[in-house]
Every structure is written in structure tokens, then in C-alpha cells.
PDB file of C-alpha atoms in Angstrom:
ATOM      1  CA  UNK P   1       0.000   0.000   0.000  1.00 69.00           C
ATOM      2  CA  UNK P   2       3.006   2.417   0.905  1.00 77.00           C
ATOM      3  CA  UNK P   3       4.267   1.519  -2.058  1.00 76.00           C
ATOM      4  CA  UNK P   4       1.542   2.245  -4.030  1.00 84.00           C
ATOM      5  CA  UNK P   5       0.948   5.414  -2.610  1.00 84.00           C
ATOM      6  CA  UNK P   6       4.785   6.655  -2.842  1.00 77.00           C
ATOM      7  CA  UNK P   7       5.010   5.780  -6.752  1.00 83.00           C
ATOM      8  CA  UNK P   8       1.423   8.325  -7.272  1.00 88.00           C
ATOM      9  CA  UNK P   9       2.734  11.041  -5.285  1.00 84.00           C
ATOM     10  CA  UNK P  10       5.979  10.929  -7.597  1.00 84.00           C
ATOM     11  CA  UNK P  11       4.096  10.121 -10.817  1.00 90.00           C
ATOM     12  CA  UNK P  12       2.052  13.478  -9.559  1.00 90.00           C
ATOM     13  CA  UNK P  13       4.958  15.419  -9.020  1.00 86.00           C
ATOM     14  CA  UNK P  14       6.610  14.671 -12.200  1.00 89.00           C
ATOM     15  CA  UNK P  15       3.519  15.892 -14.056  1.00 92.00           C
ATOM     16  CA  UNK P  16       3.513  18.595 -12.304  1.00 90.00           C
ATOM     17  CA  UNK P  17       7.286  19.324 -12.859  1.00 90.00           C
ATOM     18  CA  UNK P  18       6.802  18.374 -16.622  1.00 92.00           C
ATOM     19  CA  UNK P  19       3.706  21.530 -16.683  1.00 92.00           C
ATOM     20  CA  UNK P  20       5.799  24.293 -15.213  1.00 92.00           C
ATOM     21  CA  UNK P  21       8.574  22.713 -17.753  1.00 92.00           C
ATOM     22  CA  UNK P  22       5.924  23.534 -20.864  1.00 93.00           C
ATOM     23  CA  UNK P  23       5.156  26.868 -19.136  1.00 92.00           C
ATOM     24  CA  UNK P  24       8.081  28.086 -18.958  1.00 92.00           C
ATOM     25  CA  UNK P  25       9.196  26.922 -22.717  1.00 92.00           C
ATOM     26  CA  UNK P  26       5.782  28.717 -24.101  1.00 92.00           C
ATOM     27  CA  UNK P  27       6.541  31.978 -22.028  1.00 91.00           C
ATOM     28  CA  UNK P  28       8.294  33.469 -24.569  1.00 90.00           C
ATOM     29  CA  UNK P  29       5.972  32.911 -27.296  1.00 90.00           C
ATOM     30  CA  UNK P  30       3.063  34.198 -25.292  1.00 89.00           C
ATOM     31  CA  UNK P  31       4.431  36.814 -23.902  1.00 88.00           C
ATOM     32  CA  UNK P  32       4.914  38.240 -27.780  1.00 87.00           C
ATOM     33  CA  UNK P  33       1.732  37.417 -28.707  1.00 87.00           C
ATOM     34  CA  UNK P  34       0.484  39.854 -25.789  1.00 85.00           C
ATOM     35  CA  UNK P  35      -1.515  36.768 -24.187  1.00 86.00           C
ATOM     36  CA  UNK P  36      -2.137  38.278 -20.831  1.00 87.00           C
ATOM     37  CA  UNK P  37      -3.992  35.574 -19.398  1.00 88.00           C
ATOM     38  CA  UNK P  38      -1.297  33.402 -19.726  1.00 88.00           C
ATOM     39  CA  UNK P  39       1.395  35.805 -18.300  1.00 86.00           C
ATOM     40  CA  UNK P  40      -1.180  36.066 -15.031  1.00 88.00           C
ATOM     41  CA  UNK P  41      -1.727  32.582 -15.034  1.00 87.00           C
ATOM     42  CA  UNK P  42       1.912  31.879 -14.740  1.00 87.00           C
ATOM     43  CA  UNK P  43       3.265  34.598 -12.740  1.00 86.00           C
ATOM     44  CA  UNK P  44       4.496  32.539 -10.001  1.00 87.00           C
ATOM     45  CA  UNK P  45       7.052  31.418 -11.997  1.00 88.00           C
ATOM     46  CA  UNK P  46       8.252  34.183 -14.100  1.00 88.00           C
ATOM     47  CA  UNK P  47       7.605  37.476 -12.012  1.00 87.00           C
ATOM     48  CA  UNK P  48      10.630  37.629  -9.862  1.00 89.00           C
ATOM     49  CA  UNK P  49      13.236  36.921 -12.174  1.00 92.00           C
ATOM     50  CA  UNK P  50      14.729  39.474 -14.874  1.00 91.00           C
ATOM     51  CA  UNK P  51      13.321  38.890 -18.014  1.00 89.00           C
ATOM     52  CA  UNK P  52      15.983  37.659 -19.856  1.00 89.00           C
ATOM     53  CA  UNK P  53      16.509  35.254 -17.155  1.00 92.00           C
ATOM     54  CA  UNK P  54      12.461  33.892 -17.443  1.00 92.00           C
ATOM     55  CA  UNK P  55      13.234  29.829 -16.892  1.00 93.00           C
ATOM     56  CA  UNK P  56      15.239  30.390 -13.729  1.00 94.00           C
ATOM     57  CA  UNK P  57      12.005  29.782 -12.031  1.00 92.00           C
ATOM     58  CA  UNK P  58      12.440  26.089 -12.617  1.00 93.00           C
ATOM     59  CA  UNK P  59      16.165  26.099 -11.167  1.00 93.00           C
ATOM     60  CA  UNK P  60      14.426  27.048  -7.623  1.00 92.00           C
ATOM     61  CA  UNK P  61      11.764  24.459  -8.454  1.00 92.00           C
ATOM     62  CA  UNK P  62      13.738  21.318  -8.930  1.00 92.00           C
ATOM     63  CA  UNK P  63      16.299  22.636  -6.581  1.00 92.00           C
ATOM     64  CA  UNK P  64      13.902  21.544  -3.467  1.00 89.00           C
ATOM     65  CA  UNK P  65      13.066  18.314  -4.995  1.00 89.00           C
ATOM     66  CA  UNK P  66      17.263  17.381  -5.573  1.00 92.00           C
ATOM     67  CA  UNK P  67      17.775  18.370  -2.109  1.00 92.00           C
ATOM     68  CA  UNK P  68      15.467  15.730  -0.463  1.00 89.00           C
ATOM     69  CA  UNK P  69      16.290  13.589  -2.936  1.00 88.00           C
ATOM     70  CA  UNK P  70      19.851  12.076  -1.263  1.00 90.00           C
ATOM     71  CA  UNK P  71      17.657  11.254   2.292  1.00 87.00           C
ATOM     72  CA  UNK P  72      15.428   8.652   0.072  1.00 84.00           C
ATOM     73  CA  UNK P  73      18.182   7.215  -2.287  1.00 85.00           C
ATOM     74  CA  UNK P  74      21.082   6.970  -0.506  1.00 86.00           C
ATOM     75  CA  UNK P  75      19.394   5.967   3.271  1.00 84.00           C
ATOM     76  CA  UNK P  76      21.987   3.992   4.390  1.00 83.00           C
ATOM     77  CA  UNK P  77      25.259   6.404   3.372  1.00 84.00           C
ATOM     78  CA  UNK P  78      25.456   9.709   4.956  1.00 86.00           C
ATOM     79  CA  UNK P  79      28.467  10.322   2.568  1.00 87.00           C
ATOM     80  CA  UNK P  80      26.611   9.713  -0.501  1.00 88.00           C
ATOM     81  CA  UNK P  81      24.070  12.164   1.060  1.00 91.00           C
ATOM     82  CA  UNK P  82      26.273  14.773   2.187  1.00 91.00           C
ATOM     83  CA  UNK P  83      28.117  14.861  -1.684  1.00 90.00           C
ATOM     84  CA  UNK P  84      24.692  14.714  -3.483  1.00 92.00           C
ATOM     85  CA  UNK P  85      23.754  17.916  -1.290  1.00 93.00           C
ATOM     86  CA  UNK P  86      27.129  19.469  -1.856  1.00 94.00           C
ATOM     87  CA  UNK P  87      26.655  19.124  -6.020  1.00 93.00           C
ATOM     88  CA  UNK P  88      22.981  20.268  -6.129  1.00 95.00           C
ATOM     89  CA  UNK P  89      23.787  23.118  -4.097  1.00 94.00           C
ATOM     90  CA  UNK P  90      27.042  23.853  -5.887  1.00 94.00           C
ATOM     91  CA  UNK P  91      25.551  23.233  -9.423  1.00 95.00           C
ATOM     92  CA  UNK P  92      22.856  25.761  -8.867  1.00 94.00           C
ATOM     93  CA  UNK P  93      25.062  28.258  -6.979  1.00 94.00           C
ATOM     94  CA  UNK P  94      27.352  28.390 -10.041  1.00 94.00           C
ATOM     95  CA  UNK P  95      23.982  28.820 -12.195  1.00 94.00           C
ATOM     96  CA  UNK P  96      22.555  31.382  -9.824  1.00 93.00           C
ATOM     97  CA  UNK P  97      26.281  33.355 -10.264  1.00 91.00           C
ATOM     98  CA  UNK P  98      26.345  32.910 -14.056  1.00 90.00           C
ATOM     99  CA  UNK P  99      22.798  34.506 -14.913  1.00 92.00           C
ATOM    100  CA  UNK P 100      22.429  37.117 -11.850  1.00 91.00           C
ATOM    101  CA  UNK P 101      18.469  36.028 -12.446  1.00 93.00           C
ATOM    102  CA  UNK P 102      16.905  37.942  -9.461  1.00 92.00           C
ATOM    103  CA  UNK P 103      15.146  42.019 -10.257  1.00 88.00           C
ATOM    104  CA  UNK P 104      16.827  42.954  -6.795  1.00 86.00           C
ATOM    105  CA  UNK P 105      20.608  42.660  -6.490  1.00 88.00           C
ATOM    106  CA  UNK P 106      20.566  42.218  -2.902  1.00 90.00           C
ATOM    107  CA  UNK P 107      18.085  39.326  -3.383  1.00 90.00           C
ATOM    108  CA  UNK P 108      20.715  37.822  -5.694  1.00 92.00           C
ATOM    109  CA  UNK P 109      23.579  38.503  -2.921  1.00 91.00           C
ATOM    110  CA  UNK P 110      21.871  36.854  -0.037  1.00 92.00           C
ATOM    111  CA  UNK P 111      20.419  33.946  -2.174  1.00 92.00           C
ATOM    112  CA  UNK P 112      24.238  33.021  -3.266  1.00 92.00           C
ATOM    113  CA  UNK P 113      25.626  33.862   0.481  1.00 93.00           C
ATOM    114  CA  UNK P 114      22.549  31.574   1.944  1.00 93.00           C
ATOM    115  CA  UNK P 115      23.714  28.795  -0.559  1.00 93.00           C
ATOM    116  CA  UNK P 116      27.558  29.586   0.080  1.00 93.00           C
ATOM    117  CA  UNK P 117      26.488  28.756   3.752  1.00 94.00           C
ATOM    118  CA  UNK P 118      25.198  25.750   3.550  1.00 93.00           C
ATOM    119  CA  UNK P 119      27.708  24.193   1.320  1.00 92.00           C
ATOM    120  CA  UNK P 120      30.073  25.206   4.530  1.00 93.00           C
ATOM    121  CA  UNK P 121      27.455  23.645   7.009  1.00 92.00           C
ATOM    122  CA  UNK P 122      27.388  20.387   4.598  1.00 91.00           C
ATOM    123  CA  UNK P 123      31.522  20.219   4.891  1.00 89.00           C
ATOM    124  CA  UNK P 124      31.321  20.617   8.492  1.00 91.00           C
ATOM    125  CA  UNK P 125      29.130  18.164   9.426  1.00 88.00           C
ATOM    126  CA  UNK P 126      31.051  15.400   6.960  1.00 85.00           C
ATOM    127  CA  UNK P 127      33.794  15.859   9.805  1.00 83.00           C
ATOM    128  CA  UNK P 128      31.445  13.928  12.121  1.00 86.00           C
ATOM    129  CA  UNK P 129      31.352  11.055   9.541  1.00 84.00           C
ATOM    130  CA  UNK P 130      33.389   7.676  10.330  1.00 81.00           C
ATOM    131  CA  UNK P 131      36.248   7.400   7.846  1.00 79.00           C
ATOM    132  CA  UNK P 132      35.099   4.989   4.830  1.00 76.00           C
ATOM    133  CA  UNK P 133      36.750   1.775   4.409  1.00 77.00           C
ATOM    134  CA  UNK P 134      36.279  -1.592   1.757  1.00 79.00           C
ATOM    135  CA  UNK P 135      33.707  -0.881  -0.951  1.00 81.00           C
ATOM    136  CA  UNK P 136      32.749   2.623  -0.001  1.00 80.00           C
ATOM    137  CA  UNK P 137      35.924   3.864  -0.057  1.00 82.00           C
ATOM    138  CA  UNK P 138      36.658   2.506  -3.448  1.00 84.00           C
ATOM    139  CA  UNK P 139      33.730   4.104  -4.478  1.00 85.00           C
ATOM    140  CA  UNK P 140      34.146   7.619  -3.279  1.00 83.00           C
ATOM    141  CA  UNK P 141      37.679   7.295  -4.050  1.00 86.00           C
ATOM    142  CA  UNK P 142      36.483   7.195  -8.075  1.00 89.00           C
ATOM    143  CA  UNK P 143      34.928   9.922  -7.554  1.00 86.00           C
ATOM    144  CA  UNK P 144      37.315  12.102  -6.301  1.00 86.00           C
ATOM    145  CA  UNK P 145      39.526  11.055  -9.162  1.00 90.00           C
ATOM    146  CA  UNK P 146      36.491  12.396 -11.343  1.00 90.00           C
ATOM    147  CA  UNK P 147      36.491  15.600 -10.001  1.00 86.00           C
ATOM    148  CA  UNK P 148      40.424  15.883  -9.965  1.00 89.00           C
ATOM    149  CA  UNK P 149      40.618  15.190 -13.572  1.00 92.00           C
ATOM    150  CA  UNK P 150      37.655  17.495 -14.300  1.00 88.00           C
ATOM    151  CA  UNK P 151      39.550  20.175 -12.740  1.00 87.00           C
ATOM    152  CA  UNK P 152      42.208  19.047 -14.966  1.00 92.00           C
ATOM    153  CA  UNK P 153      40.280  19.517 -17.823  1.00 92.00           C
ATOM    154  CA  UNK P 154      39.055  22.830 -16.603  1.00 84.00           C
ATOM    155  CA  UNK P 155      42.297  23.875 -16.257  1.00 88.00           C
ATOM    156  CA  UNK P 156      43.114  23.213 -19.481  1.00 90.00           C
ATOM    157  CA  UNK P 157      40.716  25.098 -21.078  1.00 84.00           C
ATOM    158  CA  UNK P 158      41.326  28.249 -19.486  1.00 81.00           C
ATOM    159  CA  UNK P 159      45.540  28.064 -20.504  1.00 86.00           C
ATOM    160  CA  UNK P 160      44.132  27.430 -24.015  1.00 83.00           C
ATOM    161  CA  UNK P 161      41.891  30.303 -23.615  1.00 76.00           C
ATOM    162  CA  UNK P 162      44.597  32.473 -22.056  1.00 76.00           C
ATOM    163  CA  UNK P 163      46.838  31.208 -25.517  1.00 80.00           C
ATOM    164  CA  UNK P 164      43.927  32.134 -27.632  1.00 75.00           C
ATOM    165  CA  UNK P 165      43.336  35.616 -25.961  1.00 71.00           C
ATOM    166  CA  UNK P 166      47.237  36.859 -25.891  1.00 74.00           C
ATOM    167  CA  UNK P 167      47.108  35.499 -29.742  1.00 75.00           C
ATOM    168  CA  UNK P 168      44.107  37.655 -30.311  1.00 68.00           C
ATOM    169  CA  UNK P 169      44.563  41.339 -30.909  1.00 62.00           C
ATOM    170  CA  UNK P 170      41.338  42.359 -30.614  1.00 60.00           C
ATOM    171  CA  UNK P 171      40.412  44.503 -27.683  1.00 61.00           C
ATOM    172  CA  UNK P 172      39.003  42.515 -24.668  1.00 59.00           C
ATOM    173  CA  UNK P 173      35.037  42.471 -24.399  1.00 58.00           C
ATOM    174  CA  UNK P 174      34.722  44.015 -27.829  1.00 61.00           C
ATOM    175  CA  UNK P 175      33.507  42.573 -31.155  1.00 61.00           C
ATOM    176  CA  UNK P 176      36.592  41.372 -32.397  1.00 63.00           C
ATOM    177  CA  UNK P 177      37.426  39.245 -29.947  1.00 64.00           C
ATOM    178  CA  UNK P 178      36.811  35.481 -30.421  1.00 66.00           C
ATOM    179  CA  UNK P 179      33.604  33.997 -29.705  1.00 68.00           C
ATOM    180  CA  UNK P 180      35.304  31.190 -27.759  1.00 64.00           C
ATOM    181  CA  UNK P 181      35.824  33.984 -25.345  1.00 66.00           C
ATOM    182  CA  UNK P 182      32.809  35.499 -25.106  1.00 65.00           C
ATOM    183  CA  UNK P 183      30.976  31.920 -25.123  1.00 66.00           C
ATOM    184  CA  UNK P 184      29.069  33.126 -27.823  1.00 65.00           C
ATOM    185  CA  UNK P 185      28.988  35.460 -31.014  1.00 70.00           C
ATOM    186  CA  UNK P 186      27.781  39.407 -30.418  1.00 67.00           C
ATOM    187  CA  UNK P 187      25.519  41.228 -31.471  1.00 69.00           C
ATOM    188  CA  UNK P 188      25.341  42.500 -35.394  1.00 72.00           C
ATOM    189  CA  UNK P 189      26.831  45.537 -35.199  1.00 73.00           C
ATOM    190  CA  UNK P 190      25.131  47.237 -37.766  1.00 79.00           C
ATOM    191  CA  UNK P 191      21.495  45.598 -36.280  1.00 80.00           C
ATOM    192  CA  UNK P 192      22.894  47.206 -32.844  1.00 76.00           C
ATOM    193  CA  UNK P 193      23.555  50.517 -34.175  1.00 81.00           C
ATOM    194  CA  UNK P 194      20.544  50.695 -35.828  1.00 83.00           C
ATOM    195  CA  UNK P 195      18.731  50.311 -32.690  1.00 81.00           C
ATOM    196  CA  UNK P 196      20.703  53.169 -30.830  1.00 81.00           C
ATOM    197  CA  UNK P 197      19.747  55.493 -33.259  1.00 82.00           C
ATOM    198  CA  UNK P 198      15.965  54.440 -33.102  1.00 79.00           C
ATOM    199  CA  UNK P 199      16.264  55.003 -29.178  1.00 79.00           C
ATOM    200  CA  UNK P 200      17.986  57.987 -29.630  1.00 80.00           C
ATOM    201  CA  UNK P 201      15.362  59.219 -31.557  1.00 77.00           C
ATOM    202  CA  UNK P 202      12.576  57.998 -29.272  1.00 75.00           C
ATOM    203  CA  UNK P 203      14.480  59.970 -26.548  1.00 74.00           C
ATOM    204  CA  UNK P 204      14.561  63.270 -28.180  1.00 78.00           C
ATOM    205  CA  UNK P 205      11.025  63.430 -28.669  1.00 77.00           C
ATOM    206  CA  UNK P 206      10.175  62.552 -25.170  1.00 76.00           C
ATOM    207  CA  UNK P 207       9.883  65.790 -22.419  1.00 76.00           C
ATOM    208  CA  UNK P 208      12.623  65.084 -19.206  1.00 74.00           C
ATOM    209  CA  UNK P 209       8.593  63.893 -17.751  1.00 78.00           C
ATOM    210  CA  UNK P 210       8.270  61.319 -19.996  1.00 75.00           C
ATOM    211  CA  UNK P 211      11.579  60.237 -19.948  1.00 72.00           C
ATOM    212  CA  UNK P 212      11.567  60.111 -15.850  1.00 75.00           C
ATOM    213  CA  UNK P 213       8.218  58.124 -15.863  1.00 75.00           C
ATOM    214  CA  UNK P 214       9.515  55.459 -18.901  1.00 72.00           C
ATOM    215  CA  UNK P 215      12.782  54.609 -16.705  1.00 68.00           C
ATOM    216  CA  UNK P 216      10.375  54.108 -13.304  1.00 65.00           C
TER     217      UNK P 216
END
């Protein structure tokens, strides 16, 4: 019967996880269509994040979830708990740096300190855990050689990047650098410029008023 029960409350919850999934994937679409209904609808999950950043709603959802996660799977290993808890808080600290996604700034500082935090409290407390021995320590032994030669890896990358940027003449940051370096390719200058000039123009037709009440 427990059984029964425990596989419909996760069947529920990943249909519910798979909805806010859809909603946040049709956001953008909606939200140029004008559909307001849909925007209100939704709002729980988009309002509080910068609007650029819309999906980071579903970071914060499935970041509760992962966190209870290690007391079910791993019940009998309070190391396998403690690293599970130290990557999903890690993983979405690192997100949560990347993409800056809350409107306040002092939201975003005391959501990454808060997470900072407990990634301490999590290293503390594996002080209190008996040193592993036969099979377990094999095991967590692998993985630490995973993460070593990750950071390797990572290490790697960034002297190749440092190569590539002293090879580059371009000025740092601007559009001539390579788009290895910027993780991405900018903007079309001439689409960019274009734009300016449209704003500018905007702007000069708007009384110091106007301009005050479109920047509030």
C-alpha cells in the first residue's frame, strides 16, 4: 500500500514538474503574442526573475526536490548524502552566479551567500562522519579522481583560452574578440547601431517627464 501510494505522489509530481517545464518553454511565445492571461496565469514562476533570465524559475523548483532527494536514495550512506547535497547546491550556486536572475541585487547577494552557507554547514558536518573503508571507499575514491581530472580539464581550457586571448589582438570584451571567449557570437553591429539610433530618436522626442516616468 506504501508503495503504491509513494510511486502516485511521484508520478504526480513529475507531471507537475513536466507543466511548469511547458510553461516556462511557451513563455516566450506568449508573452509576444500579448496573451495576458497566460502571463497572469503563470506569474508565479516568471515574475521575480529578470526577463531575460524567465526559466530560472524552474532552477528554484527542482532545486527543493534534488535536495530531499539524497535522504530517500542513498538511506543507508550519509556520505553519498552529504556529496549529493554538496553538487545540487554547488551546481545551482554556479547557475545562480552565471545569470544574476533575481530584479533585486541584494536578493541575488543573499540567495548566493545563503547557498555559500550551507555548502560550509554540509563540509562541516562530513567531519562527524566515520572514515570509509572496503567498498565505499573505493567508491568515493572514483569519484574524487572524477572531479580531480575534471579540474584538470578545466584547467586546461582556461591556458588554451589564455593562448587564444594573448594570440588575439582584438580589444578585450569588444567585437573582435573570439567567440570562444565570449561563449558566444555578439551582437550584429550594424542591427545594434541601428537600434541606438531608433532610441535615440525615441528619446529626443520625449519631455525630461516622460523620460523620468519610462525609466520608473
Amino acid at each position: 500500500g506504501m508503495v503504491i501510494v509513494g510511486v502516485l505522489l511521484i508520478c504526480m509530481g513529475c507531471i507537475f514538474l513536466a507543466l511548469l517545464t511547458w510553461l516556462v518553454t511557451v513563455a516566450p511565445t506568449k508573452a509576444s503574442k500579448g496573451d495576458m492571461q497566460f502571463l497572469q496565469s503563470c506569474r508565479f514562476l516568471l515574475f521575480r526573475f529578470r526577463v531575460d533570465v524567465w526559466w530560472y524559475g524552474m532552477v528554484v523548483v527542482l532545486r527543493g526536490p534534488l535536495l530531499s532527494l539524497p535522504a530517500v536514495a542513498f538511506t543507508d550512506s550519509a556520505r553519498a548524502q552529504l556529496l549529493s547535497l554538496t553538487v545540487v547546491l554547488a551546481v545551482s550556486l554556479a547557475i545562480q552566479l552565471a545569470v544574476w536572475p533575481w530584479k533585486t541585487p541584494a536578493v541575488n547577494l543573499v540567495d548566493g551567500t545563503i547557498t555559500l552557507l550551507l555548502v560550509f554547514v554540509i563540509a562541516t558536518a562530513s567531519a562527524f562522519v566515520p572514515a570509509a573503508s572496503g567498498a565505499t571507499k573505493d567508491v568515493f575514491v572514483g569519484v574524487s579522481l572524477g572531479f580531480m581530472s575534471l579540474l584538470f580539464l578545466c584547467l586546461g581550457v582556461m591556458l588554451v583560452m589564455v593562448v587564444l586571448a594573448l594570440i588575439s589582438r582584438g580589444p578585450m570584451g569588444s567585437a573582435q574578440e573570439l567567440s570562444v571567449l565570449t561563449l558566444g557570437k555578439g551582437p550584429d553591429l550594424a542591427v545594434l547601431a541601428s537600434r541606438f539610433r531608433d532610441m535615440s530618436d525615441v528619446g529626443t522626442q520625449m519631455s525630461h517627464t516622460d523620460l523620468i516616468r519610462t525609466l520608473e
